[in-house]
CSV table of C-alpha atoms in Angstrom, one decimal:
chain,number,residue,atom,x,y,z
A,26,MET,CA,-13.0,-14.7,17.8
A,27,THR,CA,-14.1,-14.3,14.2
A,28,LEU,CA,-13.0,-11.3,12.3
A,29,SER,CA,-16.1,-11.1,10.1
A,30,PRO,CA,-19.2,-10.1,12.3
A,31,THR,CA,-21.0,-8.1,9.5
A,32,PRO,CA,-21.8,-8.7,5.9
A,33,ARG,CA,-19.6,-6.2,4.5
A,34,SER,CA,-16.5,-7.5,6.4
A,35,THR,CA,-17.4,-11.1,5.4
A,36,LEU,CA,-15.3,-12.4,2.4
A,37,THR,CA,-17.6,-13.3,-0.5
A,38,ARG,CA,-14.7,-15.2,-2.4
A,39,LYS,CA,-11.8,-17.3,-1.4
A,40,ARG,CA,-13.0,-18.0,2.0
A,41,ASP,CA,-10.2,-20.4,2.6
A,42,ARG,CA,-8.0,-17.3,2.8
A,43,ALA,CA,-10.0,-15.6,5.5
A,44,ALA,CA,-7.9,-15.7,8.6
A,45,THR,CA,-10.1,-16.0,11.6
A,46,ASP,CA,-7.3,-15.6,14.0
A,47,ARG,CA,-7.5,-12.1,15.6
A,48,GLN,CA,-3.6,-12.3,16.1
A,49,ALA,CA,-3.2,-12.3,12.5
A,50,LEU,CA,-5.0,-8.8,12.2
A,51,TYR,CA,-2.8,-7.6,15.1
A,52,ASP,CA,0.5,-8.9,13.6
A,53,LEU,CA,-0.3,-7.5,10.2
A,54,LEU,CA,-1.3,-4.1,11.6
A,55,ASP,CA,2.0,-3.9,13.7
A,56,GLU,CA,4.2,-5.0,11.2
A,57,ALA,CA,3.0,-2.5,8.3
A,58,LEU,CA,3.9,1.0,8.2
A,59,ILE,CA,1.1,2.7,6.3
A,60,CYS,CA,-2.6,2.2,5.9
A,61,HIS,CA,-4.9,3.3,3.0
A,62,LEU,CA,-7.8,5.5,4.4
A,63,GLY,CA,-11.1,5.4,2.2
A,64,LEU,CA,-13.9,7.7,2.7
A,65,VAL,CA,-16.6,9.2,0.4
A,66,LEU,CA,-16.4,12.8,-0.3
A,67,ASN,CA,-19.2,14.6,-2.5
A,68,GLY,CA,-20.3,10.9,-3.5
A,69,SER,CA,-16.9,10.0,-4.7
A,70,PRO,CA,-14.5,7.5,-3.1
A,71,VAL,CA,-11.1,9.0,-1.9
A,72,VAL,CA,-8.2,6.7,-0.9
A,73,LEU,CA,-5.3,8.4,0.9
A,74,PRO,CA,-2.0,6.8,2.4
A,75,THR,CA,-1.9,7.5,6.1
A,76,GLY,CA,0.3,6.9,9.1
A,77,TYR,CA,-1.3,4.8,12.0
A,78,GLY,CA,-0.7,2.8,15.1
A,79,ARG,CA,-2.5,0.1,17.1
A,80,ASP,CA,-3.5,0.2,20.9
A,81,GLY,CA,-5.2,-3.0,21.6
A,82,GLU,CA,-8.7,-2.9,19.8
A,83,THR,CA,-8.2,0.7,18.6
A,84,LEU,CA,-6.4,1.9,15.5
A,85,TYR,CA,-5.2,5.5,15.6
A,86,LEU,CA,-4.8,7.6,12.5
A,87,HIS,CA,-3.0,10.8,12.6
A,88,GLY,CA,-2.7,14.1,10.5
A,89,SER,CA,-2.9,17.8,10.4
A,90,THR,CA,-6.0,19.6,11.5
A,91,GLY,CA,-5.7,21.4,8.2
A,92,ALA,CA,-6.3,18.2,6.2
A,93,GLY,CA,-9.6,18.4,4.7
A,94,ASN,CA,-10.0,14.7,4.3
A,95,LEU,CA,-9.0,13.9,7.7
A,96,ARG,CA,-11.6,16.6,9.0
A,97,ALA,CA,-14.3,14.8,6.8
A,98,ALA,CA,-13.3,11.4,8.3
A,99,ALA,CA,-13.7,12.8,11.7
A,100,THR,CA,-17.4,13.8,11.3
A,101,GLY,CA,-18.4,10.2,12.0
A,102,ILE,CA,-18.9,9.1,8.4
A,103,ASP,CA,-18.0,5.5,7.2
A,104,VAL,CA,-14.4,4.9,6.7
A,105,CYS,CA,-12.6,1.8,5.4
A,106,VAL,CA,-8.9,1.4,6.4
A,107,THR,CA,-6.9,-1.2,4.4
A,108,VAL,CA,-3.3,-2.4,5.1
A,109,THR,CA,-1.6,-4.7,2.8
A,110,LEU,CA,1.8,-6.4,2.8
A,111,LEU,CA,3.1,-8.0,-0.3
A,112,ASP,CA,5.2,-11.1,0.6
A,113,GLY,CA,5.8,-12.8,-2.9
A,114,ILE,CA,5.3,-13.0,-6.6
A,115,VAL,CA,4.0,-16.2,-7.7
A,116,TYR,CA,5.2,-17.6,-10.9
A,117,ALA,CA,3.1,-20.5,-12.1
A,118,ARG,CA,3.4,-22.7,-15.2
A,119,SER,CA,0.3,-21.0,-16.8
A,120,LEU,CA,-0.1,-17.0,-16.9
A,121,ASN,CA,-3.6,-17.5,-15.5
A,122,ASN,CA,-2.2,-18.9,-12.3
A,123,HIS,CA,0.3,-16.3,-11.7
A,124,SER,CA,-0.5,-14.6,-8.5
A,125,MET,CA,0.9,-12.6,-5.3
A,126,ASN,CA,1.4,-13.7,-2.0
A,127,TYR,CA,0.2,-11.2,0.5
A,128,ARG,CA,-1.6,-10.3,3.8
A,129,SER,CA,-4.3,-7.6,3.8
A,130,ALA,CA,-6.6,-6.3,6.5
A,131,VAL,CA,-9.8,-4.2,5.8
A,132,VAL,CA,-11.2,-2.4,8.7
A,133,HIS,CA,-14.8,-0.8,8.4
A,134,GLY,CA,-16.2,1.7,10.9
A,135,ARG,CA,-16.8,5.2,11.8
A,136,ALA,CA,-13.8,7.1,12.9
A,137,LYS,CA,-14.0,9.4,16.0
A,138,LEU,CA,-11.9,12.5,16.6
A,139,VAL,CA,-10.0,12.0,19.8
A,140,ASP,CA,-10.8,15.0,22.1
A,141,ASP,CA,-9.6,13.8,25.5
A,142,PRO,CA,-6.1,15.2,26.0
A,143,GLU,CA,-5.0,12.0,27.9
A,144,GLU,CA,-6.0,9.7,25.0
A,145,LYS,CA,-4.7,12.1,22.5
A,146,MET,CA,-1.3,12.2,23.9
A,147,ARG,CA,-1.4,8.3,24.4
A,148,ALA,CA,-2.6,8.1,20.7
A,149,LEU,CA,0.3,10.3,19.6
A,150,GLU,CA,2.7,7.9,21.4
A,151,VAL,CA,1.2,4.9,19.8
A,152,VAL,CA,1.4,6.3,16.2
A,153,THR,CA,4.9,7.5,17.0
A,154,GLU,CA,6.2,4.4,18.3
A,155,HIS,CA,4.7,2.4,15.5
A,156,LEU,CA,6.6,4.5,12.9
A,157,ALA,CA,9.7,5.2,14.9
A,158,PRO,CA,10.1,2.9,17.9
A,159,GLY,CA,12.2,4.6,20.6
A,160,SER,CA,11.4,8.1,19.4
A,161,TRP,CA,8.8,9.0,22.1
A,162,GLU,CA,11.6,8.8,24.8
A,163,HIS,CA,14.5,10.2,22.7
A,164,ALA,CA,13.1,13.3,20.7
A,165,ARG,CA,11.8,16.5,22.0
A,166,ALA,CA,8.1,16.2,23.4
A,167,VAL,CA,5.2,17.7,21.8
A,168,ASN,CA,4.5,21.3,23.1
A,169,ALA,CA,1.1,22.7,23.3
A,170,LYS,CA,0.9,24.6,20.1
A,171,GLU,CA,2.1,21.3,18.3
A,172,PHE,CA,-0.5,19.4,20.1
A,173,ALA,CA,-3.3,21.5,19.2
A,174,SER,CA,-2.2,21.3,15.5
A,175,VAL,CA,-2.5,17.7,15.1
A,176,ALA,CA,-5.7,15.7,14.8
A,177,VAL,CA,-6.0,12.1,16.0
A,178,LEU,CA,-8.8,9.8,14.8
A,179,SER,CA,-9.6,6.5,16.5
A,180,LEU,CA,-11.3,3.6,14.7
A,181,ASP,CA,-12.5,0.5,16.4
A,182,LEU,CA,-11.2,-2.8,15.2
A,183,ALA,CA,-14.4,-4.8,15.8
A,184,GLU,CA,-15.4,-5.0,12.1
A,185,ALA,CA,-12.3,-6.2,10.3
A,186,SER,CA,-11.3,-9.0,8.1
A,187,VAL,CA,-7.9,-10.4,7.2
A,188,LYS,CA,-7.1,-12.1,3.9
A,189,ALA,CA,-3.9,-13.7,2.9
A,190,ARG,CA,-2.3,-16.1,0.3
A,191,ALA,CA,1.0,-17.8,1.1
A,192,GLY,CA,2.8,-20.7,-0.4
A,193,GLY,CA,3.7,-22.0,-4.0
A,194,PRO,CA,1.7,-21.8,-7.3
A,195,GLY,CA,-1.4,-23.5,-7.9
A,196,GLU,CA,-1.4,-25.5,-11.2
A,197,GLU,CA,-3.9,-27.0,-13.6
A,198,PRO,CA,-3.3,-30.7,-14.0
A,199,GLU,CA,-2.4,-30.2,-17.7
A,200,ASP,CA,0.6,-28.1,-16.9
A,201,LEU,CA,2.2,-30.4,-14.4
A,202,SER,CA,4.2,-32.2,-17.2
A,203,ALA,CA,5.4,-28.7,-18.8
A,204,ASP,CA,8.8,-29.2,-17.3
A,205,GLU,CA,10.3,-26.6,-19.6
A,206,ILE,CA,8.5,-23.9,-17.6
A,207,TRP,CA,9.8,-22.5,-14.3
A,208,ALA,CA,7.4,-22.3,-11.4
A,209,GLY,CA,8.1,-20.9,-7.9
A,210,VAL,CA,8.1,-17.7,-5.8
A,211,VAL,CA,10.1,-14.6,-5.7
A,212,PRO,CA,9.9,-13.3,-2.0
A,213,VAL,CA,9.2,-9.7,-1.6
A,214,GLN,CA,10.4,-7.9,1.5
A,215,THR,CA,10.3,-4.4,3.1
A,216,THR,CA,13.9,-3.7,4.2
A,217,PHE,CA,15.5,-0.8,6.0
A,218,GLY,CA,18.7,0.9,4.8
A,219,ALA,CA,21.6,2.2,6.9
A,220,PRO,CA,20.4,5.4,8.9
A,221,VAL,CA,21.5,8.7,7.0
A,222,PRO,CA,22.2,11.3,9.6
A,223,ALA,CA,21.2,15.0,8.9
A,224,ASP,CA,24.2,17.1,8.3
A,225,TYR,CA,23.7,18.9,11.6
A,226,THR,CA,23.4,15.6,13.5
A,227,ARG,CA,26.3,15.5,16.2
A,228,VAL,CA,25.5,12.0,17.9
A,229,PRO,CA,26.1,8.5,16.7
A,230,VAL,CA,23.1,6.5,15.5
A,231,PRO,CA,21.2,5.5,18.7
A,232,GLU,CA,20.3,1.9,19.4
A,233,HIS,CA,16.5,2.6,18.8
A,234,VAL,CA,17.0,3.9,15.3
A,235,ASN,CA,19.1,0.7,14.4
A,236,ARG,CA,16.7,-1.4,16.2
A,237,GLY,CA,13.8,-0.1,14.0
A,238,ARG,CA,15.5,-1.3,11.0
A,239,ASP,CA,15.2,-5.1,12.2
A,240,ARG,CA,11.4,-5.1,12.0
B,27,MET,CA,0.8,12.2,8.6
B,28,THR,CA,-2.1,11.8,6.2
B,29,LEU,CA,0.4,11.4,3.2
B,30,SER,CA,-1.9,12.7,0.3
B,31,PRO,CA,-4.4,15.1,1.2
B,32,THR,CA,-4.8,16.2,-2.5
B,33,PRO,CA,-7.9,17.8,-3.8
B,34,ARG,CA,-9.8,15.6,-6.4
B,35,SER,CA,-9.3,17.9,-9.2
B,36,THR,CA,-6.1,18.1,-10.8
B,37,LEU,CA,-4.3,21.2,-10.0
B,38,THR,CA,-3.6,23.9,-12.7
B,39,ARG,CA,0.2,23.9,-13.0
B,40,LYS,CA,2.8,25.5,-15.4
B,41,ARG,CA,3.4,23.3,-18.4
B,42,ASP,CA,6.9,22.3,-17.5
B,43,ARG,CA,5.9,21.2,-14.0
B,44,ALA,CA,3.1,19.2,-15.4
B,45,ALA,CA,5.4,17.3,-17.7
B,46,THR,CA,7.6,16.5,-14.8
B,47,ASP,CA,4.7,15.3,-12.8
B,48,ARG,CA,3.3,13.2,-15.6
B,49,GLN,CA,6.8,11.4,-15.8
B,50,ALA,CA,6.6,11.0,-11.9
B,51,LEU,CA,3.3,9.5,-12.2
B,52,TYR,CA,4.3,7.0,-14.8
B,53,ASP,CA,7.5,6.1,-12.9
B,54,LEU,CA,5.6,5.6,-9.6
B,55,LEU,CA,3.0,3.5,-11.3
B,56,ASP,CA,5.7,1.3,-13.1
B,57,GLU,CA,7.7,0.8,-10.0
B,58,ALA,CA,5.0,-0.1,-7.4
B,59,LEU,CA,3.3,-3.6,-7.6
B,60,ILE,CA,0.0,-3.2,-6.2
B,61,CYS,CA,-2.6,-0.3,-6.1
B,62,HIS,CA,-5.6,0.2,-3.5
B,63,LEU,CA,-8.9,0.5,-5.4
B,64,GLY,CA,-11.6,2.4,-3.7
B,65,LEU,CA,-15.1,2.4,-4.4
B,66,VAL,CA,-18.6,3.0,-2.8
B,67,LEU,CA,-20.8,0.0,-2.2
B,68,ASN,CA,-24.1,0.5,-0.5
B,69,GLY,CA,-23.0,4.0,0.5
B,70,SER,CA,-19.9,2.7,2.5
B,71,PRO,CA,-16.4,3.2,1.1
B,72,VAL,CA,-14.4,-0.1,0.4
B,73,VAL,CA,-10.7,-0.1,-0.2
B,74,LEU,CA,-9.0,-3.4,-1.8
B,75,PRO,CA,-5.4,-4.1,-2.8
B,76,THR,CA,-5.3,-4.9,-6.4
B,77,GLY,CA,-2.9,-5.9,-9.1
B,78,TYR,CA,-2.5,-3.6,-12.2
B,79,GLY,CA,-0.4,-2.5,-15.1
B,80,ARG,CA,-0.1,0.8,-17.1
B,81,ASP,CA,-0.2,1.1,-20.8
B,82,GLY,CA,0.5,4.7,-21.8
B,83,GLU,CA,-2.4,6.8,-20.4
B,84,THR,CA,-4.4,3.6,-19.2
B,85,LEU,CA,-4.3,1.8,-16.1
B,86,TYR,CA,-5.6,-1.8,-16.2
B,87,LEU,CA,-7.1,-3.6,-13.2
B,88,HIS,CA,-7.4,-7.4,-13.0
B,89,GLY,CA,-9.5,-9.8,-11.2
B,90,SER,CA,-11.9,-12.7,-11.2
B,91,THR,CA,-15.4,-12.3,-12.9
B,92,GLY,CA,-16.5,-13.7,-9.5
B,93,ALA,CA,-15.3,-10.7,-7.5
B,94,GLY,CA,-18.2,-8.5,-6.6
B,95,ASN,CA,-16.3,-5.5,-5.9
B,96,LEU,CA,-14.7,-5.8,-9.3
B,97,ARG,CA,-18.0,-6.3,-10.9
B,98,ALA,CA,-19.3,-3.2,-9.1
B,99,ALA,CA,-16.4,-1.1,-10.2
B,100,ALA,CA,-17.1,-2.2,-13.8
B,101,THR,CA,-20.6,-0.6,-13.8
B,102,GLY,CA,-19.3,2.9,-14.4
B,103,ILE,CA,-19.1,4.2,-10.8
B,104,ASP,CA,-16.5,6.5,-9.6
B,105,VAL,CA,-13.4,4.8,-8.3
B,106,CYS,CA,-10.3,6.0,-6.8
B,107,VAL,CA,-6.8,4.2,-7.4
B,108,THR,CA,-4.0,5.0,-5.0
B,109,VAL,CA,-0.5,3.6,-5.4
B,110,THR,CA,2.0,4.4,-2.5
B,111,LEU,CA,5.6,3.7,-2.2
B,112,LEU,CA,7.2,4.4,1.2
B,113,ASP,CA,10.8,5.6,0.8
B,114,GLY,CA,12.1,6.4,4.4
B,115,ILE,CA,11.3,7.2,8.0
B,116,VAL,CA,12.1,10.6,9.0
B,117,TYR,CA,13.4,11.2,12.4
B,118,ALA,CA,13.4,14.8,13.4
B,119,ARG,CA,14.6,16.4,16.8
B,120,SER,CA,11.1,17.0,17.8
B,121,LEU,CA,8.3,14.3,17.8
B,122,ASN,CA,6.1,16.7,15.9
B,123,ASN,CA,8.4,16.7,12.8
B,124,HIS,CA,8.9,13.1,12.5
B,125,SER,CA,7.7,12.2,9.1
B,126,MET,CA,7.8,9.7,6.1
B,127,ASN,CA,9.4,9.9,2.7
B,128,TYR,CA,6.9,8.6,0.1
B,129,ARG,CA,5.7,8.9,-3.3
B,130,SER,CA,1.8,8.5,-3.9
B,131,ALA,CA,-0.5,8.7,-6.8
B,132,VAL,CA,-4.1,9.2,-6.8
B,133,VAL,CA,-6.1,8.4,-9.8
B,134,HIS,CA,-9.9,9.3,-10.0
B,135,GLY,CA,-12.2,8.2,-12.7
B,136,ARG,CA,-14.8,5.7,-13.9
B,137,ALA,CA,-13.6,2.2,-14.7
B,138,LYS,CA,-14.7,0.6,-17.8
B,139,LEU,CA,-14.9,-3.1,-18.4
B,140,VAL,CA,-12.7,-4.1,-21.3
B,141,ASP,CA,-14.8,-6.0,-23.7
B,142,ASP,CA,-12.9,-6.0,-26.9
B,143,PRO,CA,-11.0,-9.2,-27.0
B,144,GLU,CA,-7.8,-7.8,-28.5
B,145,GLU,CA,-7.7,-5.0,-25.9
B,146,LYS,CA,-8.4,-7.5,-23.2
B,147,MET,CA,-5.5,-9.7,-24.3
B,148,ARG,CA,-3.2,-6.7,-24.5
B,149,ALA,CA,-4.2,-5.8,-21.1
B,150,LEU,CA,-3.5,-9.2,-19.6
B,151,GLU,CA,-0.1,-8.8,-21.2
B,152,VAL,CA,0.3,-5.4,-19.6
B,153,VAL,CA,-0.7,-6.6,-16.1
B,154,THR,CA,1.3,-9.8,-16.2
B,155,GLU,CA,4.5,-8.1,-17.5
B,156,HIS,CA,4.0,-5.5,-14.7
B,157,LEU,CA,4.1,-8.3,-12.0
B,158,ALA,CA,6.4,-10.7,-13.6
B,159,PRO,CA,8.5,-9.4,-16.5
B,160,GLY,CA,9.0,-12.1,-19.1
B,161,SER,CA,6.3,-14.4,-17.9
B,162,TRP,CA,4.2,-13.5,-21.0
B,163,GLU,CA,6.7,-15.2,-23.4
B,164,HIS,CA,7.7,-18.0,-20.8
B,165,ALA,CA,4.6,-19.3,-19.3
B,166,ARG,CA,1.7,-21.1,-20.9
B,167,ALA,CA,-0.8,-18.8,-22.6
B,168,VAL,CA,-4.1,-18.1,-21.5
B,169,ASN,CA,-6.8,-20.4,-23.0
B,170,ALA,CA,-10.4,-19.5,-24.0
B,171,LYS,CA,-12.0,-20.7,-20.6
B,172,GLU,CA,-9.4,-18.8,-18.7
B,173,PHE,CA,-9.8,-15.9,-20.8
B,174,ALA,CA,-13.5,-15.7,-20.2
B,175,SER,CA,-13.1,-16.2,-16.3
B,176,VAL,CA,-11.0,-13.0,-15.9
B,177,ALA,CA,-12.3,-9.5,-15.8
B,178,VAL,CA,-10.0,-6.5,-16.8
B,179,LEU,CA,-11.0,-2.9,-16.0
B,180,SER,CA,-9.4,0.0,-17.8
B,181,LEU,CA,-9.1,3.5,-16.1
B,182,ASP,CA,-7.9,6.6,-17.8
B,183,LEU,CA,-5.1,8.5,-16.2
B,184,ALA,CA,-6.4,11.9,-17.2
B,185,GLU,CA,-7.5,12.8,-13.6
B,186,ALA,CA,-4.3,12.1,-11.4
B,187,SER,CA,-2.2,13.7,-8.8
B,188,VAL,CA,1.2,12.9,-7.4
B,189,LYS,CA,2.5,13.9,-4.0
B,190,ALA,CA,5.8,13.1,-2.6
B,191,ARG,CA,8.1,14.0,0.4
B,192,ALA,CA,11.9,13.4,0.1
B,193,GLY,CA,15.1,14.5,1.9
B,194,GLY,CA,15.8,15.2,5.4
B,195,PRO,CA,13.8,16.4,8.5
B,196,GLY,CA,12.4,19.7,8.9
B,197,GLU,CA,13.2,21.1,12.2
B,198,GLU,CA,12.1,24.1,14.4
B,199,PRO,CA,14.7,26.7,15.0
B,200,GLU,CA,14.6,26.0,18.7
B,201,ASP,CA,15.7,22.4,18.2
B,202,LEU,CA,18.8,23.1,16.1
B,203,SER,CA,20.8,23.4,19.2
B,204,ALA,CA,19.7,20.1,20.8
B,205,ASP,CA,22.7,18.3,19.7
B,206,GLU,CA,22.0,15.4,22.0
B,207,ILE,CA,19.0,14.2,19.7
B,208,TRP,CA,19.7,12.2,16.6
B,209,ALA,CA,18.0,13.2,13.5
B,210,GLY,CA,18.0,11.8,9.9
B,211,VAL,CA,16.3,9.2,7.6
B,212,VAL,CA,16.2,5.4,7.7
B,213,PRO,CA,15.7,4.3,4.0
B,214,VAL,CA,13.0,2.0,3.3
B,215,GLN,CA,13.0,-0.2,0.3
B,216,THR,CA,11.0,-3.1,-1.3
B,217,THR,CA,13.6,-6.0,-2.1
B,218,PHE,CA,13.3,-9.2,-3.8
B,219,GLY,CA,14.6,-12.4,-2.2
B,220,ALA,CA,16.2,-15.3,-4.0
B,221,PRO,CA,13.7,-17.2,-6.2
B,222,VAL,CA,12.3,-20.3,-4.5
B,223,PRO,CA,11.4,-23.0,-7.1
B,224,ALA,CA,8.4,-25.1,-6.7
B,225,ASP,CA,9.2,-28.6,-5.8
B,226,TYR,CA,8.2,-30.0,-9.3
B,227,THR,CA,10.2,-27.5,-11.1
B,228,ARG,CA,12.9,-29.1,-13.3
B,229,VAL,CA,14.6,-26.1,-14.9
B,230,PRO,CA,17.2,-23.6,-13.3
B,231,VAL,CA,15.7,-20.1,-12.5
B,232,PRO,CA,15.4,-18.3,-16.0
B,233,GLU,CA,17.0,-14.9,-16.6
B,234,HIS,CA,13.6,-13.1,-16.7
B,235,VAL,CA,12.8,-14.3,-13.2
B,236,ASN,CA,16.1,-13.1,-11.8
B,237,ARG,CA,15.9,-9.7,-13.8
B,238,GLY,CA,12.6,-9.2,-12.1
B,239,ARG,CA,14.3,-8.9,-8.7
B,240,ASP,CA,16.4,-6.0,-9.8
B,241,ARG,CA,13.5,-3.6,-10.3
């Protein structure tokens, strides 16, 4: 199944970097922790970091009902959600071939406010388990007032593209003999530190909190 | 969990707070490695991960002259550049108070194509040294053909805001006695792995490549 069913999600450059595997999209969305939500407000673009979670072919975005940008995104206007993971810094022998290894997903569509209480609760679980796996069972459940105070948007993943670069540097033929210059990749990772308990915490670090660090 | 519902216009602040914010903006822009560039194309928002560098009050964005989105951004349309660093996952005793620690900068403005050759070369140095400190001196310089093939945009940092969350969880009074629930923060960091030389590399890892890992 191709990831690029429309012109605006079809890559115009570096087509070899377009992953057509649907699984690549899922893996990236499941591994990253934040997305950047783009929308147009008063004619100008606005890009905001946002928490999210994925359930099958649906991306859920989550925020306060008081957040104006989220309210605007819920009115059915076009949005663009981009998720990027930086995997490495690529050192080539020429400055011009310096690059980054990365994976990036771009999703276009119209977000919908999730009204149905059952879907909304499921969406909150998806977003919570994406950020903090195991918390849905461990922490105190959402009460009625809290449930009303959060807004959840859904975005279909139909119109999405994935782009990635991996591997070593590309070089010009003229640079292959420049043996005095180092070339290679410095890997970049997102890592999780040791959990820091709040000063009122009485219980040891639960397994699900430690497990979250291994992602 | 929308991390940065800031209004587009810069808030009026006391002078000391503004100075603090300004340094926070510089520090964040200098620490992060990629930005997300938002612009409006055919009425729809587009958000793309982009390399950049900062020189004083100017942000430089860098890409190929063949990149349509970059060409569009260079025509003087409004853009929004957002830079986000995730610092921690916040586990509260209630699901509703789960959160993220983060720092985020949002810059609004109109990007300009850098035409002046001297500024363009300086901008390439700024972008290179941001990504790979020390490479500007170590690697082969940009030749005339390569210089012509890259586009550099400049964006003034005048209209920028910084938003951040730090520290432990916030809790509802009713949850403070729920001692069976763990609360605290799992720190999130960007880390650099051991440099991986290309198979044709003949020299040991130079100091500047190792130094880059310590950022």
